[in-house]
């Protein structure tokens, strides 16, 4: 009888045991590291961003100065001006982090180990945002370290104050983190790998163009889509009346809204 009682107590202790968010993050990090495709996509993103940061100053030095399109001064934002669209790769990576679990059926085991569910998505979001931030900040820092030497070799330079440098370096990471969260949220909402990848690309690249096709206010509407608004953080000040940080707030609002919807659906639907 005593043995039965002890067993019952043990079962109850297991049932009420709460899974910490830290434990969920560690678990998701282990799963992320275990897939070669994650390393490949993250590495490709970093490579493209570093390549852009190094190539743009070279392109400026060796430009065709006889072309009107090439008649512009060197500016620091050229180092990060492709970050907006390269970030699509990280969005796809985030989609795969959640949809691959649904495809393989591993999501059932994941949700069984974390019954409250919300920590699962928060942990995945922390991994995505953390990796994206590091890639963005590190790649832009490398670009800004190399660019002055390249430009000086051609007799050119640009003025870059400390506040602008901090905005562009940290902004690269913050922008990619938010784009990654959008990809993760769409993946959790749709759950199918192919459909979620296509939906993410369509939402980020194609949908913003549609208003310009059907209304005279299309350009104004497009400004408030994720990439268009968020990229203001990496653009020259004065590019848009919203300004860099207001533009980023718009991007972050999209990311948090979609993430909230994803959490609600994750808690309500069966695995």
Coordinates of C-alpha atoms in Angstrom, one line a residue:
X1 CA 0.0 0.0 0.0
X2 CA 2.9 2.3 0.9
X3 CA 4.5 1.6 -2.5
X4 CA 1.3 2.5 -4.3
X5 CA 0.9 5.7 -2.4
X6 CA 4.5 6.8 -3.1
X7 CA 4.0 6.0 -6.8
X8 CA 0.8 8.1 -6.9
X9 CA 2.7 11.0 -5.3
X10 CA 5.5 10.8 -7.8
X11 CA 3.0 10.8 -10.7
X12 CA 1.3 13.9 -9.3
X13 CA 4.7 15.6 -8.9
X14 CA 5.5 15.0 -12.5
X15 CA 2.1 16.2 -13.6
X16 CA 2.3 19.5 -11.8
X17 CA 6.0 20.1 -12.6
X18 CA 6.3 23.3 -14.6
X19 CA 8.7 23.5 -17.6
X20 CA 10.8 26.6 -17.3
X21 CA 11.2 29.0 -20.3
X22 CA 15.0 28.5 -19.9
X23 CA 14.6 24.8 -20.3
X24 CA 12.5 25.3 -23.4
X25 CA 15.1 27.6 -24.9
X26 CA 17.9 25.1 -24.3
X27 CA 15.8 22.4 -25.9
X28 CA 15.1 24.5 -29.0
X29 CA 18.7 25.5 -29.3
X30 CA 19.7 21.8 -29.3
X31 CA 17.2 21.2 -32.1
X32 CA 18.4 24.2 -34.1
X33 CA 22.0 23.1 -33.9
X34 CA 21.1 19.6 -35.0
X35 CA 19.9 20.5 -38.5
X36 CA 22.4 21.2 -41.2
X37 CA 19.8 23.2 -43.1
X38 CA 19.7 25.8 -40.3
X39 CA 23.4 26.3 -40.4
X40 CA 23.3 26.6 -44.1
X41 CA 20.6 29.2 -44.2
X42 CA 22.1 31.2 -41.3
X43 CA 25.6 31.0 -42.9
X44 CA 24.2 32.1 -46.3
X45 CA 22.6 35.1 -44.8
X46 CA 25.8 36.1 -43.0
X47 CA 27.8 35.6 -46.1
X48 CA 25.6 37.7 -48.4
X49 CA 25.4 40.5 -45.9
X50 CA 29.2 40.6 -45.4
X51 CA 29.7 40.3 -49.2
X52 CA 27.4 43.3 -49.7
X53 CA 29.2 45.3 -47.1
X54 CA 32.5 44.7 -48.8
X55 CA 31.3 44.8 -52.4
X56 CA 29.3 48.1 -52.2
X57 CA 32.4 50.3 -51.4
X58 CA 34.3 48.5 -54.2
X59 CA 31.4 49.1 -56.6
X60 CA 31.5 52.8 -55.6
X61 CA 35.2 53.1 -56.3
X62 CA 35.0 51.4 -59.7
X63 CA 31.7 52.8 -60.8
X64 CA 31.1 54.3 -64.3
X65 CA 31.2 58.0 -63.4
X66 CA 29.9 58.8 -66.9
X67 CA 26.5 57.3 -66.0
X68 CA 23.9 59.5 -64.4
X69 CA 22.8 56.6 -62.2
X70 CA 26.3 56.4 -60.7
X71 CA 26.5 60.1 -59.9
X72 CA 26.1 60.0 -56.1
X73 CA 28.3 60.5 -53.1
X74 CA 29.5 57.7 -50.8
X75 CA 27.2 57.2 -47.9
X76 CA 27.4 54.8 -44.9
X77 CA 24.0 53.3 -45.5
X78 CA 25.3 51.6 -48.6
X79 CA 26.9 49.0 -46.3
X80 CA 23.5 47.7 -45.1
X81 CA 21.1 48.7 -47.9
X82 CA 20.5 45.1 -49.0
X83 CA 19.7 43.9 -45.4
X84 CA 16.0 44.4 -46.0
X85 CA 15.7 41.8 -48.7
X86 CA 18.4 39.4 -47.6
X87 CA 16.4 39.1 -44.4
X88 CA 13.9 37.0 -46.3
X89 CA 16.3 34.1 -46.0
X90 CA 16.1 34.3 -42.2
X91 CA 12.4 34.5 -42.4
X92 CA 12.3 31.2 -44.4
X93 CA 14.7 29.7 -41.8
X94 CA 12.2 30.7 -39.1
X95 CA 9.3 29.2 -41.0
X96 CA 11.2 25.9 -41.3
X97 CA 12.0 25.8 -37.6
X98 CA 8.3 25.3 -36.8
X99 CA 6.8 23.7 -39.9
X100 CA 9.4 20.9 -40.1
X101 CA 8.2 19.8 -36.7
X102 CA 4.7 19.5 -38.0
X103 CA 5.8 17.7 -41.1
X104 CA 7.9 15.1 -39.1
X105 CA 5.3 14.8 -36.2
X106 CA 7.9 15.9 -33.7
X107 CA 5.6 18.7 -32.6
X108 CA 3.5 16.2 -30.6
X109 CA 6.5 15.3 -28.5
X110 CA 7.5 18.9 -28.1
X111 CA 4.0 20.0 -26.9
X112 CA 3.8 16.9 -24.7
X113 CA 7.0 18.0 -22.9
X114 CA 5.8 21.6 -22.7
X115 CA 2.0 21.3 -22.1
X116 CA 1.4 25.0 -21.7
X117 CA 2.6 25.5 -25.3
X118 CA 3.3 29.2 -25.1
X119 CA 6.9 28.7 -23.9
X120 CA 7.6 26.5 -27.0
X121 CA 6.9 29.4 -29.4
X122 CA 8.5 32.0 -27.2
X123 CA 11.7 29.8 -27.0
X124 CA 11.8 29.4 -30.8
X125 CA 11.3 33.1 -31.1
X126 CA 14.2 33.8 -28.7
X127 CA 16.5 31.5 -30.8
X128 CA 15.4 33.1 -34.1
X129 CA 15.7 36.6 -32.8
X130 CA 19.0 36.0 -31.1
X131 CA 20.7 34.4 -34.1
X132 CA 19.3 37.0 -36.5
X133 CA 20.5 39.9 -34.3
X134 CA 24.0 38.4 -34.1
X135 CA 24.2 37.9 -37.8
X136 CA 22.9 41.4 -38.6
X137 CA 25.1 43.2 -36.1
X138 CA 28.2 41.2 -36.8
X139 CA 28.0 41.4 -40.6
X140 CA 27.3 45.2 -40.6
X141 CA 30.2 45.8 -38.2
X142 CA 32.5 43.9 -40.5
X143 CA 31.3 46.0 -43.4
X144 CA 31.9 49.3 -41.6
X145 CA 35.3 48.1 -40.5
X146 CA 36.3 47.3 -44.1
X147 CA 34.6 50.1 -46.1
X148 CA 36.7 53.1 -45.0
X149 CA 39.9 51.4 -46.2
X150 CA 38.3 50.4 -49.6
X151 CA 36.9 53.9 -50.2
X152 CA 40.2 55.6 -49.1
X153 CA 42.0 53.5 -51.7
X154 CA 39.9 55.2 -54.4
X155 CA 40.2 58.6 -52.8
X156 CA 36.7 58.6 -51.3
X157 CA 35.2 58.6 -47.8
X158 CA 31.9 59.2 -46.0
X159 CA 31.1 60.8 -42.7
X160 CA 29.8 58.4 -40.0
X161 CA 29.2 59.6 -36.5
X162 CA 28.9 57.3 -33.5
X163 CA 25.1 57.6 -33.2
X164 CA 24.6 56.7 -36.9
X165 CA 27.1 53.8 -36.5
X166 CA 25.2 52.4 -33.5
X167 CA 21.9 52.8 -35.3
X168 CA 23.1 51.0 -38.4
X169 CA 24.9 48.2 -36.6
X170 CA 22.3 47.5 -33.9
X171 CA 19.5 48.3 -36.4
X172 CA 20.7 45.5 -38.8
X173 CA 20.3 43.0 -35.9
X174 CA 17.0 44.4 -34.7
X175 CA 15.6 44.5 -38.2
X176 CA 16.6 40.8 -39.0
X177 CA 15.2 39.7 -35.6
X178 CA 11.8 41.2 -36.3
X179 CA 11.7 39.7 -39.8
X180 CA 12.6 36.3 -38.3
X181 CA 9.7 36.5 -35.8
X182 CA 7.3 37.3 -38.7
X183 CA 8.5 34.1 -40.5
X184 CA 8.2 32.0 -37.3
X185 CA 4.7 33.4 -36.7
X186 CA 3.5 32.7 -40.2
X187 CA 4.9 29.2 -40.0
X188 CA 3.1 28.5 -36.7
X189 CA -0.2 29.8 -38.1
X190 CA -0.1 27.9 -41.4
X191 CA 2.0 24.8 -40.2
X192 CA 2.5 23.4 -43.7
X193 CA 6.1 23.8 -45.0
X194 CA 5.5 24.8 -48.6
X195 CA 2.4 26.9 -47.9
X196 CA 4.1 28.8 -45.1
X197 CA 7.3 29.5 -47.1
X198 CA 5.2 30.8 -50.0
X199 CA 2.9 32.8 -47.8
X200 CA 5.9 34.4 -46.0
X201 CA 7.6 35.4 -49.3
X202 CA 4.3 36.6 -50.7
X203 CA 3.4 38.7 -47.7
X204 CA 6.8 40.3 -47.4
X205 CA 7.6 40.9 -51.1
X206 CA 4.4 40.7 -53.2
X207 CA 1.6 42.0 -51.1
X208 CA 3.2 45.4 -50.5
X209 CA 3.2 46.0 -54.3
X210 CA -0.5 45.3 -54.8
X211 CA -1.9 48.6 -53.4
X212 CA 0.2 50.5 -55.9
X213 CA -1.7 48.7 -58.7
X214 CA -5.2 49.5 -57.6
X215 CA -5.2 52.9 -55.8
X216 CA -3.5 56.3 -56.1
X217 CA -2.7 56.0 -52.4
X218 CA -0.8 52.8 -53.0
X219 CA 2.7 54.3 -52.4
X220 CA 1.5 55.7 -49.0
X221 CA 0.0 52.3 -48.0
X222 CA 3.1 50.4 -49.0
X223 CA 5.2 52.4 -46.6
X224 CA 3.5 50.7 -43.7
X225 CA 4.4 47.1 -44.7
X226 CA 7.1 45.3 -42.8
X227 CA 10.1 45.5 -45.1
X228 CA 9.4 49.0 -46.4
X229 CA 8.9 50.4 -42.9
X230 CA 11.6 48.4 -41.1
X231 CA 14.2 49.3 -43.8
X232 CA 14.0 52.9 -42.8
X233 CA 16.1 52.0 -39.8
X234 CA 18.9 51.3 -42.2
X235 CA 18.3 54.1 -44.7
X236 CA 19.6 57.7 -44.7
X237 CA 17.8 59.9 -42.2
X238 CA 15.1 62.0 -44.1
X239 CA 14.3 59.2 -46.6
X240 CA 10.8 59.0 -45.2
X241 CA 8.8 61.3 -42.8
X242 CA 8.3 58.4 -40.4
X243 CA 12.0 58.3 -39.6
X244 CA 14.2 55.3 -38.7
X245 CA 12.8 54.3 -35.3
X246 CA 9.1 55.0 -36.1
X247 CA 9.6 52.8 -39.2
X248 CA 11.0 50.0 -37.0
X249 CA 8.1 50.3 -34.5
X250 CA 5.8 49.6 -37.5
X251 CA 7.8 46.5 -38.4
X252 CA 7.9 45.4 -34.7
X253 CA 4.1 45.9 -34.5
X254 CA 3.6 43.5 -37.4
X255 CA 5.9 41.0 -35.8
X256 CA 4.3 41.1 -32.4
X257 CA 0.8 41.0 -33.8
X258 CA 1.4 37.9 -35.9
X259 CA 3.3 36.3 -33.1
X260 CA 0.3 36.8 -30.7
X261 CA -2.0 35.3 -33.3
X262 CA 0.4 32.3 -33.6
X263 CA 0.4 31.8 -29.9
X264 CA -3.4 31.9 -29.7
X265 CA -3.8 29.3 -32.5
X266 CA -1.1 27.1 -31.0
X267 CA -3.0 26.9 -27.7
X268 CA -6.4 26.3 -29.4
X269 CA -5.5 23.8 -32.1
X270 CA -4.5 20.1 -31.8
X271 CA -1.0 19.2 -32.7

